[in-house]
Amino acid sequence: MPRPKAFDEEAVLQKAVNLFWCRGYEATSVQDLVDGLGINRASLYDTYGDKRELYIKALEHYRDAEHNGFCQWMDQSRPAIDLLRDLFTGGIRQSVDDPQQKGCFLVNATIELAPHDPAIARIVAANQRTFEERLRQVIERGQREGSINRAHSAADLARFLFTTFTGLKVMSRARPDLSAMQAVMDVAMSTLQPID
Amino acid sequence: MPRPKAFDEEAVLQKAVNLFWCRGYEATSVQDLVDGLGINRASLYDTYGDKRELYIKALEHYRDAEHNGFCQWMDQSRPAIDLLRDLFTGGIRQSVDDPQQKGCFLVNATIELAPHDPAIARIVAANQRTFEERLRQVIERGQREGSINRAHSAADLARFLFTTFTGLKVMSRARPDLSAMQAVMDVAMSTLQPID
């Protein structure tokens, strides 16, 4: 029978998310992890493998939480255009309210590691495809119900919204300015408006 | 009289740009710099200060080159809407053609360092303001000449285009897909079209 763990793996993983999300992969040392997670070095290696494996587990943990939140948001029966506006507004509010200016962990991972680490590149590219597909479904519903125009395909609009949202998450790392971010959102959302 | 340098500082700085741009700040060691720049450690410290100072000089060198290119591009007398489309097209082409998937050095610096390093945050925020201001001037010209609509202010459109362009540069670190990036550009450009 395996020896029971002396710590809550879920809580420790969430701490690892916060450490890597805030500082990035390279700037977070194994000693930072030992200090921040409150477990000893042997437990860290025993439970999570090396630093890179822990980073990947933390990134997947963050991604799963984002996906769950996204699915709950999608399930609402309000007009698609309102859902999309709320998605932008919520994302902007989250960035502006974060004193650590963490941005999005997946965007940060894309910049820091994707070109050099195929496993990270696969995770962030798959996440992008998943989010674009879910946005596409919401946009198609909006096109059917008439709250979103058909001047562009739902797939292209989904990719566009995901890209602009990514740009806002970069902006929030340096200058999380509420009115500037809302202005960007307003222009982005204008691409969806029904044509009179 | 100061002793003449035994190396071309400009060429060495360009090599430093490429090293930091490709790998990031933390992942580039002083030994990587010594090896990559082809100068010894004493010359590096003597000429550029420490690693962080060299990074800042490299980032400023990159920014200045981008600004110069941007100013030359702006000076053309073609319709503003065509200039903006060429700007996106050129940026996408540059990303897709880069086997190292370097993206934009300023975007990479924003993600890696801006929240923790006030000097870097100032550089990237100032760069953002400068580019937005220059884009605004082009967009205002387009609004005067009738090639760009007035549904949004030139300042908001400029901020929006800069943000979406930033998102494309993130995308290019993980999945530099020409047709996907062009689709995003087409939707972004549709916000500028004159309203019939």
CSV table of C-alpha atoms in Angstrom, one decimal:
chain,number,residue,atom,x,y,z
A,1,MET,CA,0.0,0.0,0.0
A,2,PRO,CA,1.5,3.4,-0.9
A,3,ARG,CA,2.4,5.6,2.0
A,4,PRO,CA,-0.1,8.4,2.4
A,5,LYS,CA,1.2,11.9,1.4
A,6,ALA,CA,1.9,14.2,4.2
A,7,PHE,CA,0.5,17.2,2.3
A,8,ASP,CA,-2.4,18.2,0.1
A,9,GLU,CA,-1.2,17.7,-3.5
A,10,GLU,CA,-4.0,19.9,-4.9
A,11,ALA,CA,-3.2,22.8,-2.7
A,12,VAL,CA,0.5,22.5,-3.4
A,13,LEU,CA,-0.1,22.4,-7.1
A,14,GLN,CA,-2.2,25.6,-6.9
A,15,LYS,CA,0.8,27.2,-5.0
A,16,ALA,CA,3.1,26.1,-7.9
A,17,VAL,CA,0.7,27.6,-10.4
A,18,ASN,CA,0.9,31.0,-8.6
A,19,LEU,CA,4.7,30.8,-8.3
A,20,PHE,CA,5.4,29.9,-12.0
A,21,TRP,CA,2.6,32.2,-13.2
A,22,CYS,CA,4.0,35.2,-11.4
A,23,ARG,CA,7.7,34.8,-12.1
A,24,GLY,CA,7.9,32.5,-15.1
A,25,TYR,CA,9.8,29.2,-15.5
A,26,GLU,CA,13.4,30.2,-15.6
A,27,ALA,CA,13.2,32.8,-12.8
A,28,THR,CA,11.7,30.3,-10.4
A,29,SER,CA,14.4,28.2,-8.8
A,30,VAL,CA,13.9,24.8,-7.2
A,31,GLN,CA,14.7,26.6,-3.8
A,32,ASP,CA,11.9,29.1,-4.5
A,33,LEU,CA,9.6,26.1,-5.0
A,34,VAL,CA,10.7,24.4,-1.8
A,35,ASP,CA,10.2,27.6,0.1
A,36,GLY,CA,6.9,28.6,-1.6
A,37,LEU,CA,5.3,25.2,-1.6
A,38,GLY,CA,6.2,24.4,2.0
A,39,ILE,CA,7.4,20.9,1.2
A,40,ASN,CA,10.9,19.5,1.2
A,41,ARG,CA,13.1,18.9,-1.8
A,42,ALA,CA,12.7,15.1,-1.7
A,43,SER,CA,8.9,15.3,-1.6
A,44,LEU,CA,8.9,17.7,-4.5
A,45,TYR,CA,11.0,15.4,-6.7
A,46,ASP,CA,9.2,12.3,-5.4
A,47,THR,CA,5.7,13.7,-6.1
A,48,TYR,CA,6.1,16.0,-9.1
A,49,GLY,CA,9.4,14.9,-10.8
A,50,ASP,CA,11.7,17.7,-11.8
A,51,LYS,CA,11.1,21.4,-12.1
A,52,ARG,CA,9.9,21.1,-15.7
A,53,GLU,CA,7.5,18.3,-14.9
A,54,LEU,CA,6.0,20.4,-12.1
A,55,TYR,CA,5.7,23.4,-14.4
A,56,ILE,CA,3.8,21.3,-17.0
A,57,LYS,CA,1.5,19.9,-14.2
A,58,ALA,CA,0.9,23.5,-13.0
A,59,LEU,CA,0.2,24.7,-16.5
A,60,GLU,CA,-2.3,21.9,-17.1
A,61,HIS,CA,-3.9,22.5,-13.8
A,62,TYR,CA,-4.4,26.2,-14.7
A,63,ARG,CA,-5.7,25.3,-18.2
A,64,ASP,CA,-8.2,22.8,-16.7
A,65,ALA,CA,-9.6,25.5,-14.3
A,66,GLU,CA,-9.8,28.0,-17.2
A,67,HIS,CA,-11.6,25.4,-19.3
A,68,ASN,CA,-14.1,24.6,-16.5
A,69,GLY,CA,-14.9,28.3,-16.0
A,70,PHE,CA,-15.3,28.8,-19.8
A,71,CYS,CA,-17.7,25.8,-20.1
A,72,GLN,CA,-19.9,27.2,-17.2
A,73,TRP,CA,-19.9,30.6,-18.9
A,74,MET,CA,-20.9,29.1,-22.2
A,75,ASP,CA,-23.8,27.2,-20.8
A,76,GLN,CA,-25.8,30.4,-20.1
A,77,SER,CA,-28.8,30.9,-22.2
A,78,ARG,CA,-28.4,34.7,-22.7
A,79,PRO,CA,-27.7,36.2,-26.2
A,80,ALA,CA,-24.3,35.1,-27.5
A,81,ILE,CA,-23.2,38.7,-28.0
A,82,ASP,CA,-23.8,39.5,-24.3
A,83,LEU,CA,-21.8,36.4,-23.3
A,84,LEU,CA,-18.9,37.5,-25.4
A,85,ARG,CA,-18.9,41.0,-24.0
A,86,ASP,CA,-19.0,39.6,-20.4
A,87,LEU,CA,-16.0,37.3,-21.3
A,88,PHE,CA,-13.9,40.4,-22.3
A,89,THR,CA,-15.2,42.5,-19.4
A,90,GLY,CA,-14.4,39.7,-16.9
A,91,GLY,CA,-10.9,39.1,-18.3
A,92,ILE,CA,-10.1,42.9,-18.3
A,93,ARG,CA,-11.4,43.3,-14.7
A,94,GLN,CA,-9.3,40.3,-13.6
A,95,SER,CA,-6.2,41.8,-15.1
A,96,VAL,CA,-6.8,45.3,-13.7
A,97,ASP,CA,-7.5,44.0,-10.2
A,98,ASP,CA,-4.4,41.8,-10.0
A,99,PRO,CA,-1.6,43.7,-8.2
A,100,GLN,CA,1.0,41.2,-9.4
A,101,GLN,CA,0.1,41.8,-13.1
A,102,LYS,CA,0.3,38.1,-13.8
A,103,GLY,CA,-1.6,38.3,-17.1
A,104,CYS,CA,-2.5,34.8,-18.4
A,105,PHE,CA,-0.3,31.9,-17.5
A,106,LEU,CA,-0.8,30.2,-20.9
A,107,VAL,CA,0.2,33.4,-22.7
A,108,ASN,CA,3.2,33.7,-20.5
A,109,ALA,CA,4.2,30.1,-21.2
A,110,THR,CA,3.8,30.6,-24.9
A,111,ILE,CA,6.2,33.5,-24.9
A,112,GLU,CA,8.8,32.0,-22.5
A,113,LEU,CA,8.9,28.4,-23.6
A,114,ALA,CA,6.8,27.4,-26.7
A,115,PRO,CA,9.5,27.9,-29.4
A,116,HIS,CA,12.0,25.8,-27.4
A,117,ASP,CA,9.9,23.2,-25.7
A,118,PRO,CA,7.7,21.0,-27.9
A,119,ALA,CA,5.6,19.7,-25.0
A,120,ILE,CA,4.7,23.3,-23.9
A,121,ALA,CA,4.1,24.3,-27.5
A,122,ARG,CA,1.6,21.4,-27.8
A,123,ILE,CA,-0.2,22.4,-24.7
A,124,VAL,CA,-0.6,26.0,-25.6
A,125,ALA,CA,-1.5,25.3,-29.3
A,126,ALA,CA,-4.1,22.7,-28.2
A,127,ASN,CA,-5.5,25.2,-25.6
A,128,GLN,CA,-5.8,27.8,-28.4
A,129,ARG,CA,-7.6,25.4,-30.7
A,130,THR,CA,-10.0,24.4,-27.9
A,131,PHE,CA,-10.8,28.0,-26.9
A,132,GLU,CA,-11.3,29.0,-30.5
A,133,GLU,CA,-13.6,26.1,-31.1
A,134,ARG,CA,-15.7,27.0,-28.1
A,135,LEU,CA,-15.9,30.6,-29.1
A,136,ARG,CA,-16.9,29.5,-32.6
A,137,GLN,CA,-19.8,27.6,-31.1
A,138,VAL,CA,-21.0,30.7,-29.2
A,139,ILE,CA,-20.5,32.9,-32.2
A,140,GLU,CA,-22.5,30.5,-34.5
A,141,ARG,CA,-25.3,30.6,-32.0
A,142,GLY,CA,-25.2,34.4,-32.1
A,143,GLN,CA,-25.3,34.3,-35.9
A,144,ARG,CA,-28.3,32.0,-35.9
A,145,GLU,CA,-30.1,34.2,-33.3
A,146,GLY,CA,-29.2,37.4,-35.2
A,147,SER,CA,-27.1,39.0,-32.5
A,148,ILE,CA,-23.9,38.6,-34.5
A,149,ASN,CA,-23.4,39.4,-38.2
A,150,ARG,CA,-22.3,37.0,-40.9
A,151,ALA,CA,-19.8,39.3,-42.6
A,152,HIS,CA,-17.0,37.0,-41.3
A,153,SER,CA,-17.1,33.2,-40.6
A,154,ALA,CA,-17.6,32.2,-37.0
A,155,ALA,CA,-14.2,30.5,-37.1
A,156,ASP,CA,-12.4,33.7,-38.2
A,157,LEU,CA,-14.2,35.8,-35.6
A,158,ALA,CA,-13.3,33.3,-32.9
A,159,ARG,CA,-9.7,33.3,-33.9
A,160,PHE,CA,-9.7,37.1,-34.0
A,161,LEU,CA,-11.3,37.5,-30.6
A,162,PHE,CA,-8.9,35.0,-29.1
A,163,THR,CA,-5.9,36.9,-30.6
A,164,THR,CA,-7.1,40.3,-29.4
A,165,PHE,CA,-7.8,38.9,-25.9
A,166,THR,CA,-4.2,37.6,-25.9
A,167,GLY,CA,-3.0,41.0,-26.8
A,168,LEU,CA,-4.9,42.5,-23.9
A,169,LYS,CA,-3.3,39.9,-21.5
A,170,VAL,CA,0.2,41.1,-22.7
A,171,MET,CA,-0.8,44.7,-22.2
A,172,SER,CA,-1.9,43.9,-18.6
A,173,ARG,CA,1.7,42.8,-17.8
A,174,ALA,CA,3.0,46.3,-18.3
A,175,ARG,CA,0.1,48.8,-18.2
A,176,PRO,CA,-3.2,47.4,-16.8
A,177,ASP,CA,-5.2,50.5,-17.7
A,178,LEU,CA,-9.0,49.9,-17.5
A,179,SER,CA,-10.2,52.5,-19.9
A,180,ALA,CA,-7.5,51.6,-22.5
A,181,MET,CA,-8.4,47.9,-22.3
A,182,GLN,CA,-12.2,48.7,-22.5
A,183,ALA,CA,-11.6,50.8,-25.6
A,184,VAL,CA,-9.8,47.9,-27.3
A,185,MET,CA,-12.7,45.6,-26.3
A,186,ASP,CA,-15.3,48.0,-27.8
A,187,VAL,CA,-13.5,48.1,-31.1
A,188,ALA,CA,-13.1,44.3,-31.2
A,189,MET,CA,-16.8,43.8,-30.3
A,190,SER,CA,-17.9,46.1,-33.1
A,191,THR,CA,-16.8,43.4,-35.6
A,192,LEU,CA,-19.7,41.3,-34.3
A,193,GLN,CA,-22.5,43.8,-34.5
A,194,PRO,CA,-25.4,43.0,-36.7
A,195,ILE,CA,-25.3,45.0,-39.9
A,196,ASP,CA,-28.4,47.2,-40.4
B,1,MET,CA,42.8,59.1,-24.7
B,2,PRO,CA,40.6,56.0,-24.3
B,3,ARG,CA,42.0,52.8,-25.6
B,4,PRO,CA,40.2,51.9,-28.9
B,5,LYS,CA,37.8,48.9,-28.6
B,6,ALA,CA,39.1,45.7,-30.1
B,7,PHE,CA,35.6,44.9,-31.4
B,8,ASP,CA,32.6,46.4,-33.3
B,9,GLU,CA,30.2,47.5,-30.5
B,10,GLU,CA,27.3,47.8,-32.9
B,11,ALA,CA,27.7,44.3,-34.3
B,12,VAL,CA,28.1,42.9,-30.9
B,13,LEU,CA,25.0,44.6,-29.7
B,14,GLN,CA,23.1,43.2,-32.6
B,15,LYS,CA,24.3,39.7,-31.6
B,16,ALA,CA,23.1,40.4,-28.1
B,17,VAL,CA,19.7,41.4,-29.5
B,18,ASN,CA,19.4,38.0,-31.3
B,19,LEU,CA,20.5,36.0,-28.2
B,20,PHE,CA,18.1,37.7,-25.8
B,21,TRP,CA,15.3,37.9,-28.3
B,22,CYS,CA,15.5,34.2,-29.0
B,23,ARG,CA,16.0,32.8,-25.5
B,24,GLY,CA,14.7,35.5,-23.2
B,25,TYR,CA,16.6,37.2,-20.3
B,26,GLU,CA,16.7,34.5,-17.6
B,27,ALA,CA,17.6,31.6,-20.0
B,28,THR,CA,20.5,33.5,-21.4
B,29,SER,CA,23.6,33.1,-19.2
B,30,VAL,CA,26.6,35.3,-19.1
B,31,GLN,CA,28.5,32.3,-20.5
B,32,ASP,CA,26.0,32.2,-23.4
B,33,LEU,CA,26.7,35.9,-24.0
B,34,VAL,CA,30.5,35.4,-23.9
B,35,ASP,CA,30.2,32.5,-26.3
B,36,GLY,CA,27.6,34.2,-28.6
B,37,LEU,CA,29.1,37.7,-28.7
B,38,GLY,CA,32.7,36.4,-29.3
B,39,ILE,CA,34.2,38.8,-26.7
B,40,ASN,CA,35.7,37.9,-23.3
B,41,ARG,CA,33.9,38.4,-20.0
B,42,ALA,CA,36.0,41.4,-19.0
B,43,SER,CA,35.2,43.3,-22.2
B,44,LEU,CA,31.5,42.5,-21.8
B,45,TYR,CA,31.4,43.9,-18.3
B,46,ASP,CA,33.7,46.8,-19.2
B,47,THR,CA,31.7,47.9,-22.2
B,48,TYR,CA,28.1,46.9,-21.4
B,49,GLY,CA,28.0,46.6,-17.6
B,50,ASP,CA,26.2,43.6,-16.2
B,51,LYS,CA,23.8,41.2,-18.0
B,52,ARG,CA,20.7,43.3,-17.2
B,53,GLU,CA,22.3,46.5,-18.5
B,54,LEU,CA,23.3,44.7,-21.7
B,55,TYR,CA,19.7,43.4,-22.0
B,56,ILE,CA,18.3,46.9,-21.7
B,57,LYS,CA,20.8,48.2,-24.3
B,58,ALA,CA,19.8,45.4,-26.6
B,59,LEU,CA,16.1,46.1,-26.1
B,60,GLU,CA,16.6,49.8,-26.8
B,61,HIS,CA,18.7,48.9,-29.9
B,62,TYR,CA,15.8,46.7,-31.2
B,63,ARG,CA,13.2,49.4,-30.3
B,64,ASP,CA,15.2,52.1,-32.2
B,65,ALA,CA,15.4,49.9,-35.3
B,66,GLU,CA,11.7,49.2,-35.2
B,67,HIS,CA,10.9,52.9,-34.7
B,68,ASN,CA,13.1,53.8,-37.7
B,69,GLY,CA,11.4,51.2,-39.9
B,70,PHE,CA,8.0,52.4,-38.7
B,71,CYS,CA,8.8,56.1,-39.5
B,72,GLN,CA,10.0,55.2,-43.1
B,73,TRP,CA,6.8,53.2,-43.6
B,74,MET,CA,4.6,56.1,-42.4
B,75,ASP,CA,6.2,58.5,-44.7
B,76,GLN,CA,4.7,56.9,-47.8
B,77,SER,CA,2.0,58.9,-49.5
B,78,ARG,CA,-0.3,55.9,-50.3
B,79,PRO,CA,-3.8,55.7,-48.8
B,80,ALA,CA,-3.6,55.2,-45.0
B,81,ILE,CA,-5.7,52.0,-45.2
B,82,ASP,CA,-3.2,50.4,-47.6
B,83,LEU,CA,-0.3,51.4,-45.3
B,84,LEU,CA,-2.0,49.7,-42.3
B,85,ARG,CA,-2.7,46.6,-44.3
B,86,ASP,CA,0.9,46.4,-45.4
B,87,LEU,CA,2.0,46.8,-41.8
B,88,PHE,CA,0.0,43.8,-40.7
B,89,THR,CA,1.0,41.8,-43.8
B,90,GLY,CA,4.7,42.5,-43.3
B,91,GLY,CA,4.5,41.6,-39.6
B,92,ILE,CA,2.8,38.3,-40.3
B,93,ARG,CA,5.2,37.5,-43.1
B,94,GLN,CA,8.2,38.2,-40.8
B,95,SER,CA,6.8,35.9,-38.2
B,96,VAL,CA,5.9,33.1,-40.5
B,97,ASP,CA,9.4,33.2,-42.2
B,98,ASP,CA,11.3,33.1,-38.9
B,99,PRO,CA,12.4,29.5,-38.2
B,100,GLN,CA,13.3,30.5,-34.6
B,101,GLN,CA,9.8,31.8,-33.9
B,102,LYS,CA,11.2,34.8,-32.1
B,103,GLY,CA,8.0,36.9,-32.2
B,104,CYS,CA,8.6,40.5,-31.1
B,105,PHE,CA,11.4,41.2,-28.7
B,106,LEU,CA,9.4,44.0,-27.0
B,107,VAL,CA,6.4,41.7,-26.5
B,108,ASN,CA,8.7,39.0,-25.1
B,109,ALA,CA,10.3,41.5,-22.7
B,110,THR,CA,6.8,42.7,-21.6
B,111,ILE,CA,5.8,39.2,-20.6
B,112,GLU,CA,9.1,38.1,-19.0
B,113,LEU,CA,10.1,41.2,-17.1
B,114,ALA,CA,7.7,44.2,-17.1
B,115,PRO,CA,5.8,43.3,-13.9
B,116,HIS,CA,9.1,42.9,-11.9
B,117,ASP,CA,11.5,45.4,-13.5
B,118,PRO,CA,10.3,49.0,-13.5
B,119,ALA,CA,13.0,50.1,-16.1
B,120,ILE,CA,11.8,47.4,-18.6
B,121,ALA,CA,8.1,48.3,-17.8
B,122,ARG,CA,8.9,52.0,-18.7
B,123,ILE,CA,10.6,51.0,-22.0
B,124,VAL,CA,7.7,48.8,-23.2
B,125,ALA,CA,5.0,51.1,-22.0
B,126,ALA,CA,6.7,54.1,-23.7
B,127,ASN,CA,7.1,52.0,-26.9
B,128,GLN,CA,3.4,51.2,-26.8
B,129,ARG,CA,2.5,54.8,-26.4
B,130,THR,CA,4.8,55.9,-29.3
B,131,PHE,CA,3.5,53.2,-31.7
B,132,GLU,CA,-0.1,54.0,-30.8
B,133,GLU,CA,0.5,57.7,-31.4
B,134,ARG,CA,2.1,57.0,-34.8
B,135,LEU,CA,-0.7,54.6,-35.8
B,136,ARG,CA,-3.2,57.3,-34.6
B,137,GLN,CA,-1.7,59.8,-37.0
B,138,VAL,CA,-2.0,57.4,-39.9
B,139,ILE,CA,-5.5,56.5,-39.0
B,140,GLU,CA,-6.5,60.2,-38.7
B,141,ARG,CA,-5.1,60.8,-42.2
B,142,GLY,CA,-7.2,57.9,-43.4
B,143,GLN,CA,-10.3,59.3,-41.7
B,144,ARG,CA,-9.7,62.7,-43.4
B,145,GLU,CA,-9.1,61.1,-46.8
B,146,GLY,CA,-12.2,58.8,-46.4
B,147,SER,CA,-10.4,55.5,-46.5
B,148,ILE,CA,-11.1,54.8,-42.8
B,149,ASN,CA,-14.5,55.3,-41.1
B,150,ARG,CA,-15.1,57.5,-38.1
B,151,ALA,CA,-17.2,55.1,-36.1
B,152,HIS,CA,-14.4,54.9,-33.5
B,153,SER,CA,-11.8,57.5,-32.6
B,154,ALA,CA,-8.4,57.3,-34.2
B,155,ALA,CA,-6.9,56.8,-30.8
B,156,ASP,CA,-9.1,53.8,-30.0
B,157,LEU,CA,-8.5,52.2,-33.4
B,158,ALA,CA,-4.7,52.7,-32.9
B,159,ARG,CA,-4.8,51.0,-29.5
B,160,PHE,CA,-6.9,48.2,-30.9
B,161,LEU,CA,-4.6,47.5,-33.8
B,162,PHE,CA,-1.6,47.6,-31.6
B,163,THR,CA,-3.2,45.1,-29.2
B,164,THR,CA,-4.3,42.7,-32.0
B,165,PHE,CA,-0.9,42.9,-33.6
B,166,THR,CA,0.6,42.0,-30.2
B,167,GLY,CA,-1.7,39.0,-30.0
B,168,LEU,CA,-0.5,37.9,-33.4
B,169,LYS,CA,3.1,38.1,-32.2
B,170,VAL,CA,2.2,35.8,-29.3
B,171,MET,CA,0.5,33.4,-31.6
B,172,SER,CA,3.7,33.3,-33.8
B,173,ARG,CA,5.7,31.9,-30.8
B,174,ALA,CA,3.7,28.7,-30.8
B,175,ARG,CA,1.9,28.3,-34.1
B,176,PRO,CA,3.0,30.7,-36.9
B,177,ASP,CA,0.2,29.7,-39.3
B,178,LEU,CA,-0.1,32.1,-42.3
B,179,SER,CA,-3.7,31.6,-43.1
B,180,ALA,CA,-4.8,31.8,-39.4
B,181,MET,CA,-2.9,35.0,-38.9
B,182,GLN,CA,-4.2,36.5,-42.2
B,183,ALA,CA,-7.8,35.7,-41.1
B,184,VAL,CA,-7.2,37.6,-37.8
B,185,MET,CA,-5.8,40.5,-39.8
B,186,ASP,CA,-8.8,40.6,-42.1
B,187,VAL,CA,-11.3,40.8,-39.2
B,188,ALA,CA,-9.2,43.5,-37.5
B,189,MET,CA,-8.9,45.6,-40.7
B,190,SER,CA,-12.7,45.4,-41.2
B,191,THR,CA,-13.1,47.7,-38.2
B,192,LEU,CA,-11.5,50.5,-40.4
B,193,GLN,CA,-13.6,50.1,-43.5
B,194,PRO,CA,-15.6,53.1,-44.6
B,195,ILE,CA,-19.3,52.6,-43.8
B,196,ASP,CA,-21.4,52.8,-47.0
